[in-house]
PDB file of N, CA, C and O in Angstrom:
ATOM      1  N   MET M   1       0.881  -1.217   0.180  1.00 78.00           N
ATOM      2  CA  MET M   1       0.085  -0.240  -0.032  1.00 78.00           C
ATOM      3  C   MET M   1       0.570   0.945  -0.145  1.00 78.00           C
ATOM      4  O   MET M   1       1.890   1.308   0.860  1.00 78.00           O
ATOM      5  N   THR M   2       0.516   2.339  -1.093  1.00 89.00           N
ATOM      6  CA  THR M   2       1.509   3.128  -1.085  1.00 89.00           C
ATOM      7  C   THR M   2       0.575   4.513  -0.115  1.00 89.00           C
ATOM      8  O   THR M   2      -0.520   4.747  -0.586  1.00 89.00           O
ATOM      9  N   LEU M   3       1.463   5.198   0.539  1.00 92.00           N
ATOM     10  CA  LEU M   3       0.904   6.319   1.025  1.00 92.00           C
ATOM     11  C   LEU M   3       1.588   7.322   0.715  1.00 92.00           C
ATOM     12  O   LEU M   3       2.662   7.437   0.349  1.00 92.00           O
ATOM     13  N   TYR M   4       0.807   8.742   0.894  1.00 94.00           N
ATOM     14  CA  TYR M   4       1.295   9.978   0.272  1.00 94.00           C
ATOM     15  C   TYR M   4       0.978  11.132   1.366  1.00 94.00           C
ATOM     16  O   TYR M   4       0.073  11.195   2.129  1.00 94.00           O
ATOM     17  N   THR M   5       2.071  12.028   1.298  1.00 95.00           N
ATOM     18  CA  THR M   5       2.007  12.955   2.014  1.00 95.00           C
ATOM     19  C   THR M   5       1.170  14.273   1.165  1.00 95.00           C
ATOM     20  O   THR M   5       0.851  14.261   0.147  1.00 95.00           O
ATOM     21  N   ALA M   6       0.725  15.315   1.951  1.00 94.00           N
ATOM     22  CA  ALA M   6       0.077  16.402   1.532  1.00 94.00           C
ATOM     23  C   ALA M   6       0.709  17.297   0.232  1.00 94.00           C
ATOM     24  O   ALA M   6       0.318  17.653  -0.560  1.00 94.00           O
ATOM     25  N   SER M   7       2.171  17.097   0.587  1.00 94.00           N
ATOM     26  CA  SER M   7       3.052  17.870  -0.376  1.00 94.00           C
ATOM     27  C   SER M   7       3.215  17.301  -1.713  1.00 94.00           C
ATOM     28  O   SER M   7       2.957  17.489  -2.871  1.00 94.00           O
ATOM     29  N   GLN M   8       3.182  15.650  -1.718  1.00 95.00           N
ATOM     30  CA  GLN M   8       3.228  14.936  -2.507  1.00 95.00           C
ATOM     31  C   GLN M   8       2.058  14.623  -3.338  1.00 95.00           C
ATOM     32  O   GLN M   8       1.780  14.940  -4.762  1.00 95.00           O
ATOM     33  N   LEU M   9       0.743  15.026  -2.851  1.00 93.00           N
ATOM     34  CA  LEU M   9      -0.591  15.135  -3.464  1.00 93.00           C
ATOM     35  C   LEU M   9      -0.783  16.271  -4.036  1.00 93.00           C
ATOM     36  O   LEU M   9      -1.347  16.484  -5.247  1.00 93.00           O
ATOM     37  N   ALA M  10      -0.301  17.233  -3.381  1.00 93.00           N
ATOM     38  CA  ALA M  10      -0.158  18.767  -4.082  1.00 93.00           C
ATOM     39  C   ALA M  10       0.190  18.926  -5.302  1.00 93.00           C
ATOM     40  O   ALA M  10      -0.314  19.244  -6.241  1.00 93.00           O
ATOM     41  N   LYS M  11       1.768  18.228  -5.392  1.00 94.00           N
ATOM     42  CA  LYS M  11       2.215  18.114  -6.478  1.00 94.00           C
ATOM     43  C   LYS M  11       1.553  17.556  -7.528  1.00 94.00           C
ATOM     44  O   LYS M  11       1.542  17.859  -8.944  1.00 94.00           O
ATOM     45  N   GLN M  12       0.963  16.568  -7.192  1.00 93.00           N
ATOM     46  CA  GLN M  12       0.125  15.612  -8.404  1.00 93.00           C
ATOM     47  C   GLN M  12      -1.086  16.186  -8.957  1.00 93.00           C
ATOM     48  O   GLN M  12      -1.607  16.294 -10.085  1.00 93.00           O
ATOM     49  N   LEU M  13      -1.802  17.069  -8.106  1.00 91.00           N
ATOM     50  CA  LEU M  13      -2.867  17.480  -8.224  1.00 91.00           C
ATOM     51  C   LEU M  13      -2.893  19.052  -8.733  1.00 91.00           C
ATOM     52  O   LEU M  13      -3.704  19.769  -8.954  1.00 91.00           O
ATOM     53  N   GLY M  14      -1.476  19.801  -8.633  1.00 90.00           N
ATOM     54  CA  GLY M  14      -0.974  20.691  -9.163  1.00 90.00           C
ATOM     55  C   GLY M  14      -1.823  22.000  -8.102  1.00 90.00           C
ATOM     56  O   GLY M  14      -2.506  23.224  -8.537  1.00 90.00           O
ATOM     57  N   CYS M  15      -1.699  21.898  -6.941  1.00 90.00           N
ATOM     58  CA  CYS M  15      -2.278  22.931  -5.859  1.00 90.00           C
ATOM     59  C   CYS M  15      -1.252  23.171  -4.818  1.00 90.00           C
ATOM     60  O   CYS M  15      -0.217  22.452  -5.146  1.00 90.00           O
ATOM     61  N   THR M  16      -1.513  23.583  -3.671  1.00 91.00           N
ATOM     62  CA  THR M  16      -0.659  24.093  -2.599  1.00 91.00           C
ATOM     63  C   THR M  16      -0.917  22.768  -1.317  1.00 91.00           C
ATOM     64  O   THR M  16      -2.349  22.566  -1.468  1.00 91.00           O
ATOM     65  N   PRO M  17       0.215  22.329  -0.927  1.00 93.00           N
ATOM     66  CA  PRO M  17      -0.205  21.412   0.591  1.00 93.00           C
ATOM     67  C   PRO M  17      -1.302  21.788   1.332  1.00 93.00           C
ATOM     68  O   PRO M  17      -2.334  21.343   2.043  1.00 93.00           O
ATOM     69  N   GLN M  18      -1.530  23.381   1.602  1.00 92.00           N
ATOM     70  CA  GLN M  18      -2.576  23.858   2.500  1.00 92.00           C
ATOM     71  C   GLN M  18      -3.909  23.550   1.943  1.00 92.00           C
ATOM     72  O   GLN M  18      -4.845  23.526   3.009  1.00 92.00           O
ATOM     73  N   THR M  19      -3.964  23.852   0.672  1.00 90.00           N
ATOM     74  CA  THR M  19      -5.546  23.470   0.217  1.00 90.00           C
ATOM     75  C   THR M  19      -5.744  22.176   0.273  1.00 90.00           C
ATOM     76  O   THR M  19      -6.967  21.723   0.434  1.00 90.00           O
ATOM     77  N   ILE M  20      -4.810  21.055   0.253  1.00 93.00           N
ATOM     78  CA  ILE M  20      -5.134  19.784   0.404  1.00 93.00           C
ATOM     79  C   ILE M  20      -5.302  19.589   1.975  1.00 93.00           C
ATOM     80  O   ILE M  20      -6.542  18.771   2.126  1.00 93.00           O
ATOM     81  N   THR M  21      -4.777  19.880   3.006  1.00 93.00           N
ATOM     82  CA  THR M  21      -4.932  19.793   4.514  1.00 93.00           C
ATOM     83  C   THR M  21      -6.385  20.263   4.750  1.00 93.00           C
ATOM     84  O   THR M  21      -7.254  19.414   5.443  1.00 93.00           O
ATOM     85  N   ARG M  22      -6.492  21.643   4.003  1.00 90.00           N
ATOM     86  CA  ARG M  22      -7.890  22.070   4.389  1.00 90.00           C
ATOM     87  C   ARG M  22      -8.958  21.427   3.982  1.00 90.00           C
ATOM     88  O   ARG M  22     -10.095  21.347   4.735  1.00 90.00           O
ATOM     89  N   ASN M  23      -8.992  21.029   2.572  1.00 91.00           N
ATOM     90  CA  ASN M  23     -10.025  20.137   1.900  1.00 91.00           C
ATOM     91  C   ASN M  23     -10.178  18.562   2.834  1.00 91.00           C
ATOM     92  O   ASN M  23     -11.126  18.210   2.910  1.00 91.00           O
ATOM     93  N   ALA M  24      -9.085  18.355   3.099  1.00 93.00           N
ATOM     94  CA  ALA M  24      -9.097  16.697   3.737  1.00 93.00           C
ATOM     95  C   ALA M  24      -9.665  16.791   5.051  1.00 93.00           C
ATOM     96  O   ALA M  24     -10.587  16.215   5.493  1.00 93.00           O
ATOM     97  N   GLY M  25      -9.671  18.080   5.903  1.00 91.00           N
ATOM     98  CA  GLY M  25     -10.398  17.996   7.006  1.00 91.00           C
ATOM     99  C   GLY M  25     -11.845  18.499   7.019  1.00 91.00           C
ATOM    100  O   GLY M  25     -12.421  17.789   7.567  1.00 91.00           O
ATOM    101  N   ILE M  26     -12.271  19.156   6.056  1.00 88.00           N
ATOM    102  CA  ILE M  26     -13.629  19.418   5.754  1.00 88.00           C
ATOM    103  C   ILE M  26     -14.460  18.478   5.089  1.00 88.00           C
ATOM    104  O   ILE M  26     -15.225  18.140   5.373  1.00 88.00           O
ATOM    105  N   HIS M  27     -13.748  17.364   4.215  1.00 90.00           N
ATOM    106  CA  HIS M  27     -14.347  16.475   3.628  1.00 90.00           C
ATOM    107  C   HIS M  27     -14.014  15.058   3.877  1.00 90.00           C
ATOM    108  O   HIS M  27     -14.581  14.014   3.516  1.00 90.00           O
ATOM    109  N   GLY M  28     -13.319  14.696   4.899  1.00 93.00           N
ATOM    110  CA  GLY M  28     -12.927  13.892   5.472  1.00 93.00           C
ATOM    111  C   GLY M  28     -11.936  12.894   4.752  1.00 93.00           C
ATOM    112  O   GLY M  28     -12.270  11.694   4.711  1.00 93.00           O
ATOM    113  N   ILE M  29     -11.203  13.446   3.888  1.00 94.00           N
ATOM    114  CA  ILE M  29     -10.243  12.367   3.226  1.00 94.00           C
ATOM    115  C   ILE M  29      -8.998  12.362   3.885  1.00 94.00           C
ATOM    116  O   ILE M  29      -8.416  13.033   4.110  1.00 94.00           O
ATOM    117  N   GLY M  30      -8.676  11.270   3.694  1.00 94.00           N
ATOM    118  CA  GLY M  30      -7.158  11.043   4.376  1.00 94.00           C
ATOM    119  C   GLY M  30      -7.095  10.227   5.810  1.00 94.00           C
ATOM    120  O   GLY M  30      -8.195  10.558   6.366  1.00 94.00           O
ATOM    121  N   ILE M  31      -5.960  10.386   6.402  1.00 94.00           N
ATOM    122  CA  ILE M  31      -6.036   9.998   7.714  1.00 94.00           C
ATOM    123  C   ILE M  31      -4.977  11.196   8.299  1.00 94.00           C
ATOM    124  O   ILE M  31      -3.842  11.237   7.841  1.00 94.00           O
ATOM    125  N   LYS M  32      -5.698  11.434   9.302  1.00 93.00           N
ATOM    126  CA  LYS M  32      -4.524  12.377  10.357  1.00 93.00           C
ATOM    127  C   LYS M  32      -3.824  11.825  11.285  1.00 93.00           C
ATOM    128  O   LYS M  32      -4.060  11.391  12.162  1.00 93.00           O
ATOM    129  N   HIS M  33      -2.199  12.110  10.702  1.00 89.00           N
ATOM    130  CA  HIS M  33      -1.520  11.150  11.476  1.00 89.00           C
ATOM    131  C   HIS M  33      -0.581  12.234  12.610  1.00 89.00           C
ATOM    132  O   HIS M  33       0.373  12.915  11.809  1.00 89.00           O
ATOM    133  N   GLY M  34      -1.136  12.488  13.737  1.00 90.00           N
ATOM    134  CA  GLY M  34      -0.149  13.527  14.426  1.00 90.00           C
ATOM    135  C   GLY M  34      -0.515  14.842  14.068  1.00 90.00           C
ATOM    136  O   GLY M  34      -1.821  15.511  13.751  1.00 90.00           O
ATOM    137  N   SER M  35       0.251  15.706  13.384  1.00 89.00           N
ATOM    138  CA  SER M  35      -0.143  17.097  12.797  1.00 89.00           C
ATOM    139  C   SER M  35       0.248  17.114  11.225  1.00 89.00           C
ATOM    140  O   SER M  35      -0.010  18.061  10.665  1.00 89.00           O
ATOM    141  N   SER M  36       0.519  15.680  10.850  1.00 91.00           N
ATOM    142  CA  SER M  36       0.520  15.670   9.103  1.00 91.00           C
ATOM    143  C   SER M  36      -0.781  14.853   8.820  1.00 91.00           C
ATOM    144  O   SER M  36      -1.339  14.023   9.501  1.00 91.00           O
ATOM    145  N   TRP M  37      -0.905  15.072   7.448  1.00 93.00           N
ATOM    146  CA  TRP M  37      -1.877  13.838   6.887  1.00 93.00           C
ATOM    147  C   TRP M  37      -1.162  12.949   5.629  1.00 93.00           C
ATOM    148  O   TRP M  37      -0.261  13.468   5.032  1.00 93.00           O
ATOM    149  N   VAL M  38      -1.918  12.052   5.806  1.00 95.00           N
ATOM    150  CA  VAL M  38      -1.319  10.728   4.808  1.00 95.00           C
ATOM    151  C   VAL M  38      -2.716  10.326   4.084  1.00 95.00           C
ATOM    152  O   VAL M  38      -3.682  10.395   4.806  1.00 95.00           O
ATOM    153  N   PHE M  39      -2.415  10.022   2.903  1.00 96.00           N
ATOM    154  CA  PHE M  39      -3.391   9.926   1.715  1.00 96.00           C
ATOM    155  C   PHE M  39      -3.044   8.465   1.066  1.00 96.00           C
ATOM    156  O   PHE M  39      -1.986   7.989   0.631  1.00 96.00           O
ATOM    157  N   LYS M  40      -4.009   7.471   0.957  1.00 94.00           N
ATOM    158  CA  LYS M  40      -4.037   6.519   0.451  1.00 94.00           C
ATOM    159  C   LYS M  40      -4.286   6.796  -1.378  1.00 94.00           C
ATOM    160  O   LYS M  40      -4.860   7.863  -1.835  1.00 94.00           O
ATOM    161  N   LYS M  41      -3.985   5.651  -2.278  1.00 93.00           N
ATOM    162  CA  LYS M  41      -4.558   5.737  -3.195  1.00 93.00           C
ATOM    163  C   LYS M  41      -5.490   6.262  -3.849  1.00 93.00           C
ATOM    164  O   LYS M  41      -5.832   7.157  -4.676  1.00 93.00           O
ATOM    165  N   ARG M  42      -6.513   5.928  -3.350  1.00 93.00           N
ATOM    166  CA  ARG M  42      -8.005   5.913  -3.514  1.00 93.00           C
ATOM    167  C   ARG M  42      -8.463   7.188  -3.153  1.00 93.00           C
ATOM    168  O   ARG M  42      -9.357   7.972  -3.558  1.00 93.00           O
ATOM    169  N   ASP M  43      -7.802   7.763  -2.375  1.00 94.00           N
ATOM    170  CA  ASP M  43      -7.958   9.311  -1.798  1.00 94.00           C
ATOM    171  C   ASP M  43      -7.660  10.338  -3.018  1.00 94.00           C
ATOM    172  O   ASP M  43      -8.349  11.466  -2.946  1.00 94.00           O
ATOM    173  N   ILE M  44      -6.742  10.081  -3.889  1.00 93.00           N
ATOM    174  CA  ILE M  44      -6.370  10.938  -4.793  1.00 93.00           C
ATOM    175  C   ILE M  44      -7.756  11.398  -5.618  1.00 93.00           C
ATOM    176  O   ILE M  44      -7.873  12.404  -5.882  1.00 93.00           O
ATOM    177  N   GLY M  45      -8.250  10.461  -6.244  1.00 92.00           N
ATOM    178  CA  GLY M  45      -9.518  10.526  -7.004  1.00 92.00           C
ATOM    179  C   GLY M  45     -10.407  11.300  -6.269  1.00 92.00           C
ATOM    180  O   GLY M  45     -11.094  12.241  -6.876  1.00 92.00           O
ATOM    181  N   ARG M  46     -10.855  10.983  -4.945  1.00 93.00           N
ATOM    182  CA  ARG M  46     -11.703  11.918  -4.136  1.00 93.00           C
ATOM    183  C   ARG M  46     -11.437  13.369  -3.887  1.00 93.00           C
ATOM    184  O   ARG M  46     -12.026  14.160  -4.046  1.00 93.00           O
ATOM    185  N   MET M  47      -9.696  13.492  -3.820  1.00 92.00           N
ATOM    186  CA  MET M  47      -9.514  15.017  -3.685  1.00 92.00           C
ATOM    187  C   MET M  47      -9.521  15.654  -4.832  1.00 92.00           C
ATOM    188  O   MET M  47      -9.965  16.854  -4.968  1.00 92.00           O
ATOM    189  N   ARG M  48      -9.250  15.111  -6.152  1.00 92.00           N
ATOM    190  CA  ARG M  48      -9.547  15.531  -7.367  1.00 92.00           C
ATOM    191  C   ARG M  48     -10.892  16.160  -7.584  1.00 92.00           C
ATOM    192  O   ARG M  48     -11.058  17.163  -8.038  1.00 92.00           O
ATOM    193  N   ARG M  49     -11.943  15.294  -7.176  1.00 90.00           N
ATOM    194  CA  ARG M  49     -13.034  15.587  -7.586  1.00 90.00           C
ATOM    195  C   ARG M  49     -13.756  16.707  -6.639  1.00 90.00           C
ATOM    196  O   ARG M  49     -14.394  17.721  -7.144  1.00 90.00           O
ATOM    197  N   VAL M  50     -13.113  16.941  -5.316  1.00 89.00           N
ATOM    198  CA  VAL M  50     -13.533  17.855  -4.375  1.00 89.00           C
ATOM    199  C   VAL M  50     -12.993  19.153  -4.952  1.00 89.00           C
ATOM    200  O   VAL M  50     -13.433  20.365  -5.077  1.00 89.00           O
ATOM    201  N   LEU M  51     -11.523  18.912  -5.453  1.00 87.00           N
ATOM    202  CA  LEU M  51     -11.016  20.306  -5.827  1.00 87.00           C
ATOM    203  C   LEU M  51     -11.636  20.796  -7.110  1.00 87.00           C
ATOM    204  O   LEU M  51     -11.502  22.314  -7.390  1.00 87.00           O
ATOM    205  N   GLU M  52     -12.029  20.168  -8.230  1.00 84.00           N
ATOM    206  CA  GLU M  52     -12.695  20.491  -9.337  1.00 84.00           C
ATOM    207  C   GLU M  52     -14.040  21.253  -9.217  1.00 84.00           C
ATOM    208  O   GLU M  52     -14.323  22.249  -9.310  1.00 84.00           O
ATOM    209  N   ASP M  53     -14.674  20.670  -7.845  1.00 80.00           N
ATOM    210  CA  ASP M  53     -16.345  21.103  -7.436  1.00 80.00           C
ATOM    211  C   ASP M  53     -15.658  22.334  -6.980  1.00 80.00           C
ATOM    212  O   ASP M  53     -16.644  23.436  -6.948  1.00 80.00           O
ATOM    213  N   ASN M  54     -14.722  22.646  -6.320  1.00 72.00           N
ATOM    214  CA  ASN M  54     -14.412  23.920  -5.615  1.00 72.00           C
ATOM    215  C   ASN M  54     -14.174  25.010  -6.447  1.00 72.00           C
ATOM    216  O   ASN M  54     -14.744  26.012  -6.008  1.00 72.00           O
ATOM    217  N   TYR M  55     -13.589  24.585  -7.783  1.00 64.00           N
ATOM    218  CA  TYR M  55     -13.273  25.653  -8.706  1.00 64.00           C
ATOM    219  C   TYR M  55     -14.359  26.105  -9.425  1.00 64.00           C
ATOM    220  O   TYR M  55     -14.569  27.255  -9.451  1.00 64.00           O
ATOM    221  N   LYS M  56     -15.153  25.173  -9.644  1.00 61.00           N
ATOM    222  CA  LYS M  56     -16.451  25.320 -10.371  1.00 61.00           C
ATOM    223  C   LYS M  56     -17.536  26.294  -9.202  1.00 61.00           C
ATOM    224  O   LYS M  56     -17.901  27.250  -9.975  1.00 61.00           O
ATOM    225  N   ARG M  57     -17.533  26.039  -8.139  1.00 60.00           N
ATOM    226  CA  ARG M  57     -18.390  26.808  -7.272  1.00 60.00           C
ATOM    227  C   ARG M  57     -17.809  27.948  -6.757  1.00 60.00           C
ATOM    228  O   ARG M  57     -18.903  28.898  -6.958  1.00 60.00           O
ATOM    229  N   ASP M  58     -16.820  28.424  -6.648  1.00 56.00           N
ATOM    230  CA  ASP M  58     -16.033  29.663  -6.559  1.00 56.00           C
ATOM    231  C   ASP M  58     -16.414  30.540  -7.765  1.00 56.00           C
ATOM    232  O   ASP M  58     -16.639  31.648  -7.674  1.00 56.00           O
ATOM    233  N   TRP M  59     -16.151  30.044  -8.999  1.00 55.00           N
ATOM    234  CA  TRP M  59     -16.539  30.842 -10.308  1.00 55.00           C
ATOM    235  C   TRP M  59     -17.999  31.220 -10.512  1.00 55.00           C
ATOM    236  O   TRP M  59     -18.145  32.341 -10.905  1.00 55.00           O
ATOM    237  N   ALA M  60     -18.540  30.133 -10.141  1.00 54.00           N
ATOM    238  CA  ALA M  60     -20.204  30.288 -10.213  1.00 54.00           C
ATOM    239  C   ALA M  60     -20.543  31.451  -9.433  1.00 54.00           C
ATOM    240  O   ALA M  60     -21.548  32.181  -9.736  1.00 54.00           O
ATOM    241  N   ARG M  61     -20.050  31.502  -8.289  1.00 56.00           N
ATOM    242  CA  ARG M  61     -20.473  32.462  -7.049  1.00 56.00           C
ATOM    243  C   ARG M  61     -20.180  33.877  -7.203  1.00 56.00           C
ATOM    244  O   ARG M  61     -20.938  34.674  -7.161  1.00 56.00           O
ATOM    245  N   MET M  62     -19.107  33.813  -8.215  1.00 57.00           N
ATOM    246  CA  MET M  62     -18.506  35.164  -8.224  1.00 57.00           C
ATOM    247  C   MET M  62     -19.439  35.935  -9.281  1.00 57.00           C
ATOM    248  O   MET M  62     -19.579  35.443 -10.548  1.00 57.00           O
ATOM    249  N   GLY M  63     -19.495  37.357  -9.254  1.00 62.00           N
ATOM    250  CA  GLY M  63     -20.368  38.088 -10.338  1.00 62.00           C
ATOM    251  C   GLY M  63     -19.309  38.660 -11.140  1.00 62.00           C
ATOM    252  O   GLY M  63     -17.875  38.491 -10.820  1.00 62.00           O
ATOM    253  N   ARG M  64     -19.432  39.450 -12.369  1.00 61.00           N
ATOM    254  CA  ARG M  64     -18.400  39.888 -12.870  1.00 61.00           C
ATOM    255  C   ARG M  64     -17.598  40.748 -12.766  1.00 61.00           C
ATOM    256  O   ARG M  64     -16.604  40.998 -12.918  1.00 61.00           O
ATOM    257  N   VAL M  65     -18.102  41.656 -11.614  1.00 60.00           N
ATOM    258  CA  VAL M  65     -17.295  42.889 -10.782  1.00 60.00           C
ATOM    259  C   VAL M  65     -16.527  42.158  -9.971  1.00 60.00           C
ATOM    260  O   VAL M  65     -15.336  42.471  -9.658  1.00 60.00           O
ATOM    261  N   ALA M  66     -16.895  41.379  -9.088  1.00 63.00           N
ATOM    262  CA  ALA M  66     -15.954  40.447  -8.718  1.00 63.00           C
ATOM    263  C   ALA M  66     -14.913  39.556  -8.993  1.00 63.00           C
ATOM    264  O   ALA M  66     -13.508  39.931  -8.579  1.00 63.00           O
ATOM    265  N   MET M  67     -15.244  39.176 -10.406  1.00 61.00           N
ATOM    266  CA  MET M  67     -13.913  38.617 -11.086  1.00 61.00           C
ATOM    267  C   MET M  67     -13.264  39.630 -11.516  1.00 61.00           C
ATOM    268  O   MET M  67     -11.792  39.571 -11.716  1.00 61.00           O
ATOM    269  N   ALA M  68     -13.579  40.842 -12.055  1.00 63.00           N
ATOM    270  CA  ALA M  68     -12.834  41.986 -12.403  1.00 63.00           C
ATOM    271  C   ALA M  68     -11.904  42.544 -11.233  1.00 63.00           C
ATOM    272  O   ALA M  68     -10.556  42.555 -11.589  1.00 63.00           O
ATOM    273  N   ARG M  69     -12.426  42.554 -10.114  1.00 63.00           N
ATOM    274  CA  ARG M  69     -11.341  43.175  -9.064  1.00 63.00           C
ATOM    275  C   ARG M  69     -10.668  41.765  -8.332  1.00 63.00           C
ATOM    276  O   ARG M  69      -9.256  42.327  -8.353  1.00 63.00           O
ATOM    277  N   ARG M  70     -10.864  40.720  -9.018  1.00 62.00           N
ATOM    278  CA  ARG M  70      -9.957  39.694  -8.407  1.00 62.00           C
ATOM    279  C   ARG M  70      -8.657  39.472  -9.519  1.00 62.00           C
ATOM    280  O   ARG M  70      -7.613  39.120  -8.969  1.00 62.00           O
ATOM    281  N   TRP M  71      -8.877  39.856 -10.557  1.00 63.00           N
ATOM    282  CA  TRP M  71      -7.823  39.694 -11.745  1.00 63.00           C
ATOM    283  C   TRP M  71      -6.963  41.001 -11.876  1.00 63.00           C
ATOM    284  O   TRP M  71      -6.131  41.066 -12.368  1.00 63.00           O
ATOM    285  N   HIS M  72      -7.617  42.184 -11.712  1.00 60.00           N
ATOM    286  CA  HIS M  72      -6.940  43.320 -11.748  1.00 60.00           C
ATOM    287  C   HIS M  72      -6.246  43.696 -10.707  1.00 60.00           C
ATOM    288  O   HIS M  72      -7.284  43.754  -9.450  1.00 60.00           O
ATOM    289  N   HIS M  73      -5.278  44.596 -10.324  1.00 59.00           N
ATOM    290  CA  HIS M  73      -4.732  44.817  -8.842  1.00 59.00           C
ATOM    291  C   HIS M  73      -5.496  45.838  -8.467  1.00 59.00           C
ATOM    292  O   HIS M  73      -6.163  46.741  -9.370  1.00 59.00           O
ATOM    293  N   LYS M  74      -5.315  46.147  -7.260  1.00 56.00           N
ATOM    294  CA  LYS M  74      -6.235  47.237  -6.604  1.00 56.00           C
ATOM    295  C   LYS M  74      -5.428  48.489  -6.301  1.00 56.00           C
ATOM    296  O   LYS M  74      -4.285  48.292  -6.040  1.00 56.00           O
ATOM    297  N   GLU M  75      -6.023  49.530  -6.355  1.00 57.00           N
ATOM    298  CA  GLU M  75      -5.357  50.776  -6.410  1.00 57.00           C
ATOM    299  C   GLU M  75      -5.226  51.225  -4.909  1.00 57.00           C
ATOM    300  O   GLU M  75      -6.499  51.076  -4.057  1.00 57.00           O
ATOM    301  N   ALA M  76      -4.206  51.871  -4.532  1.00 49.00           N
ATOM    302  CA  ALA M  76      -4.116  52.021  -3.166  1.00 49.00           C
ATOM    303  C   ALA M  76      -4.632  53.669  -2.780  1.00 49.00           C
ATOM    304  O   ALA M  76      -4.911  54.550  -3.451  1.00 49.00           O
TER     305      ALA M  76
END
């Protein structure tokens, strides 16, 4: 059985380890061992689906003005 750390899973899925650990805690994916998380091979697919759903939901919730503010720098 192969176990993956949050950093290894983040590299595979193209996000940050903090995103992995946050979603792992919220959605009950993986196993928390002390202060770190470990993931089995079956957890990779579950995490991928959660990340795709988060991405779609964030863009759908944002209006046009919010998107423009997000991508253009803010003036001081």
